């Protein structure tokens, strides 16, 4: 999050699971927008993953330094582009270390580091219209897993999909500030708040709840698991945690609103209504 002032690239170099690559969530992005870490084009994603030397036949396991935060976003990105053999490591790096497994450091000239740098450069080249290296990873876009602004706007009126927001209740209600400067708090009309930490067992390092407990969490929030669902959050990251929880209980076609509240809040109130705290503007 912007207020944390963390450097994931440095954290990776200090300690990571042996053999792990670094996936830059703010580098492998759509470079035509100012919105944070938006989904890149198929060509850009394919170019980046090819530079990471990941093949279509490979099994991919994703983890992050918090345990459960950004890894589900990468899991979702692979799935959006048609790669089904992808998993999230339960508990991430904290659980790995708590289990007594080794970690390793990385130096600037390590092969894994150079691959990550090359992946980011490949994305830049694609958006600059420049030649990229040979593409070895083939994508197949899955539109059922991705929603853009207008699809959400249509659903606010149609109410076909249940909208679940992963942010904290205070931000959702408009009484706590957003982490990004200039963004009001509040929510998209018709949304239901299920804060993403509800997906975890609560005992550090956090693990994803069993399927039956996850079902109860959603049902307690008034969500019908027999109806379609779309998930959202602040900028499309923690919504993927909800998507992962729903995947565990068999809801495997849940789309993520990529721009989420940061995009929605930035639109005109007349065309894209918001629910904010009384007295805010």
CSV table of C-alpha atoms in Angstrom, one decimal:
chain,number,residue,atom,x,y,z
A,1,UNK,CA,0.0,0.0,0.0
A,2,UNK,CA,1.2,3.5,-0.7
A,3,UNK,CA,1.4,4.5,3.0
A,4,UNK,CA,3.7,1.6,3.9
A,5,UNK,CA,6.8,2.8,2.1
A,6,UNK,CA,8.0,-0.8,1.5
A,7,UNK,CA,10.3,-1.8,-1.3
A,8,UNK,CA,9.3,-5.3,-2.4
A,9,UNK,CA,12.3,-5.5,-4.8
A,10,UNK,CA,14.8,-5.0,-2.0
A,11,UNK,CA,12.8,-7.4,0.2
A,12,UNK,CA,13.1,-10.0,-2.5
A,13,UNK,CA,16.9,-9.5,-2.7
A,14,UNK,CA,17.2,-9.8,1.1
A,15,UNK,CA,15.2,-13.1,1.4
A,16,UNK,CA,13.2,-15.2,-0.9
A,17,UNK,CA,12.3,-18.9,-1.5
A,18,UNK,CA,15.3,-20.6,-3.2
A,19,UNK,CA,14.8,-20.4,-7.0
A,20,UNK,CA,11.9,-17.9,-6.9
A,21,UNK,CA,11.6,-15.2,-9.5
A,22,UNK,CA,10.5,-11.7,-8.7
A,23,UNK,CA,7.2,-10.6,-10.4
A,24,UNK,CA,7.0,-6.8,-10.3
A,25,UNK,CA,3.3,-6.0,-9.8
A,26,UNK,CA,4.0,-2.3,-10.6
A,27,UNK,CA,6.2,-3.1,-13.6
A,28,UNK,CA,4.2,-5.7,-15.5
A,29,UNK,CA,1.3,-3.2,-16.0
A,30,UNK,CA,-0.8,-1.2,-18.4
A,31,UNK,CA,1.4,1.8,-19.2
A,32,UNK,CA,-1.3,3.8,-20.9
A,33,UNK,CA,-3.1,4.7,-17.6
A,34,UNK,CA,-2.2,6.5,-14.4
A,35,UNK,CA,-4.2,4.0,-12.4
A,36,UNK,CA,-2.0,1.8,-10.2
A,37,UNK,CA,-0.9,-1.7,-11.4
A,38,UNK,CA,-3.6,-2.2,-14.0
A,39,UNK,CA,-3.7,-5.4,-16.1
A,40,UNK,CA,-1.3,-5.1,-19.1
A,41,UNK,CA,-2.1,-6.0,-22.6
A,42,UNK,CA,-1.8,-9.6,-23.8
A,43,UNK,CA,1.2,-8.8,-25.8
A,44,UNK,CA,2.9,-7.1,-22.9
A,45,UNK,CA,2.1,-9.9,-20.4
A,46,UNK,CA,3.4,-12.5,-22.9
A,47,UNK,CA,6.6,-10.6,-23.5
A,48,UNK,CA,7.2,-10.2,-19.7
A,49,UNK,CA,6.5,-13.8,-18.9
A,50,UNK,CA,8.7,-15.0,-21.7
A,51,UNK,CA,11.6,-13.0,-20.3
A,52,UNK,CA,11.0,-14.7,-16.9
A,53,UNK,CA,11.4,-17.9,-18.9
A,54,UNK,CA,8.0,-19.3,-17.8
A,55,UNK,CA,6.5,-21.6,-20.4
A,56,UNK,CA,2.8,-22.6,-21.0
A,57,UNK,CA,3.5,-26.1,-19.7
A,58,UNK,CA,5.0,-24.9,-16.4
A,59,UNK,CA,3.3,-25.0,-13.1
A,60,UNK,CA,3.5,-21.6,-11.4
A,61,UNK,CA,3.3,-21.1,-7.6
A,62,UNK,CA,2.9,-17.5,-6.4
A,63,UNK,CA,3.7,-16.1,-2.9
A,64,UNK,CA,4.4,-12.7,-1.4
A,65,UNK,CA,6.2,-11.2,1.6
A,66,UNK,CA,3.1,-10.5,3.7
A,67,UNK,CA,1.6,-14.0,3.5
A,68,UNK,CA,-1.6,-13.0,1.7
A,69,UNK,CA,-1.8,-9.7,-0.2
A,70,UNK,CA,-0.4,-9.3,-3.7
A,71,UNK,CA,0.1,-13.0,-4.6
A,72,UNK,CA,-3.6,-13.6,-5.4
A,73,UNK,CA,-3.4,-10.7,-7.9
A,74,UNK,CA,-0.6,-12.4,-9.8
A,75,UNK,CA,-2.5,-15.7,-9.6
A,76,UNK,CA,-5.5,-13.9,-11.1
A,77,UNK,CA,-3.4,-12.3,-13.9
A,78,UNK,CA,-2.1,-15.7,-15.0
A,79,UNK,CA,-5.6,-17.0,-15.0
A,80,UNK,CA,-7.0,-14.0,-17.0
A,81,UNK,CA,-4.4,-14.8,-19.7
A,82,UNK,CA,-5.4,-18.4,-19.9
A,83,UNK,CA,-2.7,-20.1,-17.7
A,84,UNK,CA,-4.6,-22.6,-15.5
A,85,UNK,CA,-1.6,-24.3,-13.8
A,86,UNK,CA,-1.1,-21.6,-11.2
A,87,UNK,CA,-1.5,-21.7,-7.4
A,88,UNK,CA,-1.0,-19.4,-4.4
A,89,UNK,CA,1.3,-20.6,-1.6
A,90,UNK,CA,-0.8,-20.7,1.6
A,91,UNK,CA,0.7,-18.3,4.1
A,92,UNK,CA,3.4,-17.1,1.7
A,93,UNK,CA,6.9,-16.3,2.8
A,94,UNK,CA,6.0,-15.9,6.5
A,95,UNK,CA,4.5,-19.5,6.6
A,96,UNK,CA,7.6,-20.8,4.7
A,97,UNK,CA,10.0,-19.3,7.2
A,98,UNK,CA,7.8,-20.3,10.2
A,99,UNK,CA,7.9,-23.9,8.9
A,100,UNK,CA,11.7,-23.8,9.1
A,101,UNK,CA,12.5,-23.7,5.4
A,102,UNK,CA,15.6,-21.9,4.1
A,103,UNK,CA,15.6,-18.6,2.2
A,104,UNK,CA,18.2,-17.1,0.0
A,105,UNK,CA,19.6,-13.7,-1.0
A,106,UNK,CA,20.0,-12.3,-4.5
A,107,UNK,CA,22.8,-10.2,-5.9
A,108,UNK,CA,22.3,-7.7,-8.7
A,109,UNK,CA,23.9,-10.0,-11.3
A,110,UNK,CA,21.9,-13.2,-10.4
A,111,UNK,CA,20.1,-14.8,-13.3
A,112,UNK,CA,16.7,-14.3,-11.5
A,113,UNK,CA,17.3,-10.6,-11.0
A,114,UNK,CA,18.3,-10.1,-14.6
A,115,UNK,CA,15.2,-11.9,-15.8
A,116,UNK,CA,12.9,-9.7,-13.7
A,117,UNK,CA,14.6,-6.6,-15.0
A,118,UNK,CA,14.3,-7.9,-18.6
A,119,UNK,CA,10.5,-8.6,-18.0
A,120,UNK,CA,9.9,-5.0,-17.0
A,121,UNK,CA,11.9,-3.7,-20.0
A,122,UNK,CA,9.9,-6.0,-22.3
A,123,UNK,CA,6.6,-4.4,-21.1
A,124,UNK,CA,8.1,-0.9,-21.8
A,125,UNK,CA,9.1,-2.0,-25.3
A,126,UNK,CA,5.7,-3.3,-26.1
A,127,UNK,CA,4.0,0.0,-25.1
A,128,UNK,CA,6.6,2.0,-26.9
A,129,UNK,CA,6.0,0.0,-30.1
A,130,UNK,CA,9.5,-1.4,-30.1
A,131,UNK,CA,10.7,-4.9,-31.1
A,132,UNK,CA,10.7,-7.5,-28.3
A,133,UNK,CA,12.6,-10.7,-28.0
A,134,UNK,CA,11.0,-14.0,-29.1
A,135,UNK,CA,7.7,-14.7,-27.3
A,136,UNK,CA,7.7,-18.1,-25.8
A,137,UNK,CA,4.6,-17.7,-23.6
A,138,UNK,CA,1.2,-17.8,-25.4
A,139,UNK,CA,-1.8,-16.1,-23.9
A,140,UNK,CA,-5.5,-16.7,-24.2
A,141,UNK,CA,-7.6,-13.8,-22.7
A,142,UNK,CA,-10.5,-14.9,-20.4
A,143,UNK,CA,-13.0,-12.0,-20.6
A,144,UNK,CA,-15.2,-13.7,-18.0
A,145,UNK,CA,-12.6,-13.0,-15.3
A,146,UNK,CA,-12.0,-9.3,-16.1
A,147,UNK,CA,-14.4,-6.3,-15.7
A,148,UNK,CA,-13.8,-2.7,-16.8
A,149,UNK,CA,-15.5,0.5,-15.8
A,150,UNK,CA,-18.5,0.3,-18.1
A,151,UNK,CA,-19.3,-3.3,-17.2
A,152,UNK,CA,-19.6,-2.3,-13.6
A,153,UNK,CA,-21.7,0.8,-14.5
A,154,UNK,CA,-24.1,-1.5,-16.3
A,155,UNK,CA,-24.3,-3.8,-13.4
A,156,UNK,CA,-25.1,-1.0,-10.9
A,157,UNK,CA,-28.3,-0.6,-12.8
A,158,UNK,CA,-29.0,-4.2,-13.8
A,159,UNK,CA,-27.9,-5.8,-10.5
A,160,UNK,CA,-27.2,-9.1,-12.2
A,161,UNK,CA,-24.0,-9.7,-10.3
A,162,UNK,CA,-23.5,-9.2,-6.6
A,163,UNK,CA,-20.7,-6.7,-6.0
A,164,UNK,CA,-18.3,-7.5,-3.1
A,165,UNK,CA,-15.8,-4.9,-1.9
A,166,UNK,CA,-12.7,-6.2,-0.2
A,167,UNK,CA,-11.7,-2.9,1.6
A,168,UNK,CA,-11.9,-2.2,5.3
A,169,UNK,CA,-15.4,-1.2,6.5
A,170,UNK,CA,-14.3,2.3,7.4
A,171,UNK,CA,-13.1,3.0,3.9
A,172,UNK,CA,-16.2,1.3,2.4
A,173,UNK,CA,-18.5,3.5,4.6
A,174,UNK,CA,-16.7,6.6,3.7
A,175,UNK,CA,-15.6,7.4,7.3
A,176,UNK,CA,-11.9,6.3,7.0
A,177,UNK,CA,-9.4,7.8,4.5
A,178,UNK,CA,-8.2,6.0,1.4
A,179,UNK,CA,-4.5,5.3,1.2
A,180,UNK,CA,-4.2,7.2,-2.1
A,181,UNK,CA,-4.1,11.0,-1.9
A,182,UNK,CA,-7.0,12.8,-3.5
A,183,UNK,CA,-9.3,9.7,-3.5
A,184,UNK,CA,-12.5,10.0,-1.4
A,185,UNK,CA,-13.6,7.0,0.6
A,186,UNK,CA,-17.0,5.4,0.0
A,187,UNK,CA,-18.3,2.6,-2.3
A,188,UNK,CA,-20.0,1.7,-5.6
A,189,UNK,CA,-23.8,1.6,-5.1
A,190,UNK,CA,-25.2,-1.8,-4.4
A,191,UNK,CA,-21.9,-3.2,-3.1
A,192,UNK,CA,-21.4,-5.4,0.0
A,193,UNK,CA,-18.4,-5.1,2.2
A,194,UNK,CA,-16.4,-8.3,3.0
A,195,UNK,CA,-13.0,-7.1,4.2
A,196,UNK,CA,-10.2,-9.4,2.7
A,197,UNK,CA,-8.8,-10.4,6.2
A,198,UNK,CA,-12.1,-12.3,6.7
A,199,UNK,CA,-10.6,-14.9,4.3
A,200,UNK,CA,-7.9,-15.8,6.8
A,201,UNK,CA,-7.7,-17.8,10.0
A,202,UNK,CA,-6.3,-14.8,11.9
A,203,UNK,CA,-3.3,-16.6,13.5
A,204,UNK,CA,0.0,-15.4,12.2
A,205,UNK,CA,1.1,-16.4,9.7
A,206,UNK,CA,-2.3,-16.2,8.2
A,207,UNK,CA,-3.7,-19.1,6.2
A,208,UNK,CA,-6.7,-19.2,4.0
A,209,UNK,CA,-9.8,-20.5,5.8
A,210,UNK,CA,-11.3,-24.0,4.9
A,211,UNK,CA,-14.0,-24.0,2.4
A,212,UNK,CA,-16.9,-24.4,4.8
A,213,UNK,CA,-15.8,-21.5,6.9
A,214,UNK,CA,-15.4,-19.3,3.8
A,215,UNK,CA,-18.9,-20.2,2.7
A,216,UNK,CA,-20.2,-19.0,6.1
A,217,UNK,CA,-18.3,-15.7,5.9
A,218,UNK,CA,-19.9,-14.8,2.5
A,219,UNK,CA,-23.3,-16.1,3.6
A,220,UNK,CA,-23.1,-14.1,6.8
A,221,UNK,CA,-22.5,-11.0,4.7
A,222,UNK,CA,-25.7,-11.7,2.8
A,223,UNK,CA,-24.1,-13.1,-0.3
A,224,UNK,CA,-25.9,-15.8,-2.2
A,225,UNK,CA,-23.4,-18.3,-3.5
A,226,UNK,CA,-25.9,-19.4,-6.1
A,227,UNK,CA,-25.9,-16.1,-7.9
A,228,UNK,CA,-23.0,-14.5,-9.9
A,229,UNK,CA,-20.4,-12.3,-8.1
A,230,UNK,CA,-18.0,-9.6,-9.1
A,231,UNK,CA,-15.3,-8.5,-6.7
A,232,UNK,CA,-13.7,-5.1,-6.2
A,233,UNK,CA,-11.4,-3.2,-3.8
A,234,UNK,CA,-9.2,-0.1,-3.8
A,235,UNK,CA,-7.1,-0.8,-6.9
A,236,UNK,CA,-7.7,-4.4,-7.9
A,237,UNK,CA,-5.3,-6.2,-5.6
A,238,UNK,CA,-7.1,-7.4,-2.5
A,239,UNK,CA,-10.2,-8.1,-4.6
A,240,UNK,CA,-8.2,-11.0,-5.9
A,241,UNK,CA,-8.0,-12.4,-2.3
A,242,UNK,CA,-11.8,-12.6,-2.3
A,243,UNK,CA,-11.7,-14.2,-5.8
A,244,UNK,CA,-9.3,-16.8,-4.4
A,245,UNK,CA,-11.5,-17.5,-1.4
A,246,UNK,CA,-14.5,-17.9,-3.7
A,247,UNK,CA,-12.4,-20.1,-6.0
A,248,UNK,CA,-11.8,-22.4,-3.0
A,249,UNK,CA,-15.5,-22.9,-2.5
A,250,UNK,CA,-16.2,-23.6,-6.2
A,251,UNK,CA,-16.9,-20.2,-7.6
A,252,UNK,CA,-14.2,-20.3,-10.3
A,253,UNK,CA,-15.6,-17.7,-12.7
A,254,UNK,CA,-15.6,-14.6,-10.5
A,255,UNK,CA,-14.5,-11.5,-12.4
A,256,UNK,CA,-12.3,-8.7,-10.8
A,257,UNK,CA,-13.1,-5.1,-11.5
A,258,UNK,CA,-9.6,-4.1,-12.4
A,259,UNK,CA,-9.8,-0.3,-11.8
A,260,UNK,CA,-11.9,-0.8,-8.6
A,261,UNK,CA,-12.7,2.2,-6.3
A,262,UNK,CA,-9.7,4.3,-7.4
A,263,UNK,CA,-11.0,4.4,-11.0
A,264,UNK,CA,-14.7,4.6,-10.1
A,265,UNK,CA,-14.2,7.5,-7.6
A,266,UNK,CA,-12.3,9.5,-10.2
A,267,UNK,CA,-15.3,9.6,-12.6
A,268,UNK,CA,-18.1,12.2,-12.6
A,269,UNK,CA,-20.6,11.7,-9.8
A,270,UNK,CA,-23.5,12.3,-12.2
A,271,UNK,CA,-22.5,9.4,-14.4
A,272,UNK,CA,-20.9,7.1,-11.9
A,273,UNK,CA,-22.7,7.6,-8.5
A,274,UNK,CA,-20.9,7.0,-5.2
A,275,UNK,CA,-22.1,6.2,-1.7
A,276,UNK,CA,-20.0,8.4,0.6
A,277,UNK,CA,-20.3,9.5,4.3
A,278,UNK,CA,-22.9,12.2,5.0
A,279,UNK,CA,-21.3,15.7,4.6
A,280,UNK,CA,-18.5,14.6,2.3
A,281,UNK,CA,-18.0,15.8,-1.3
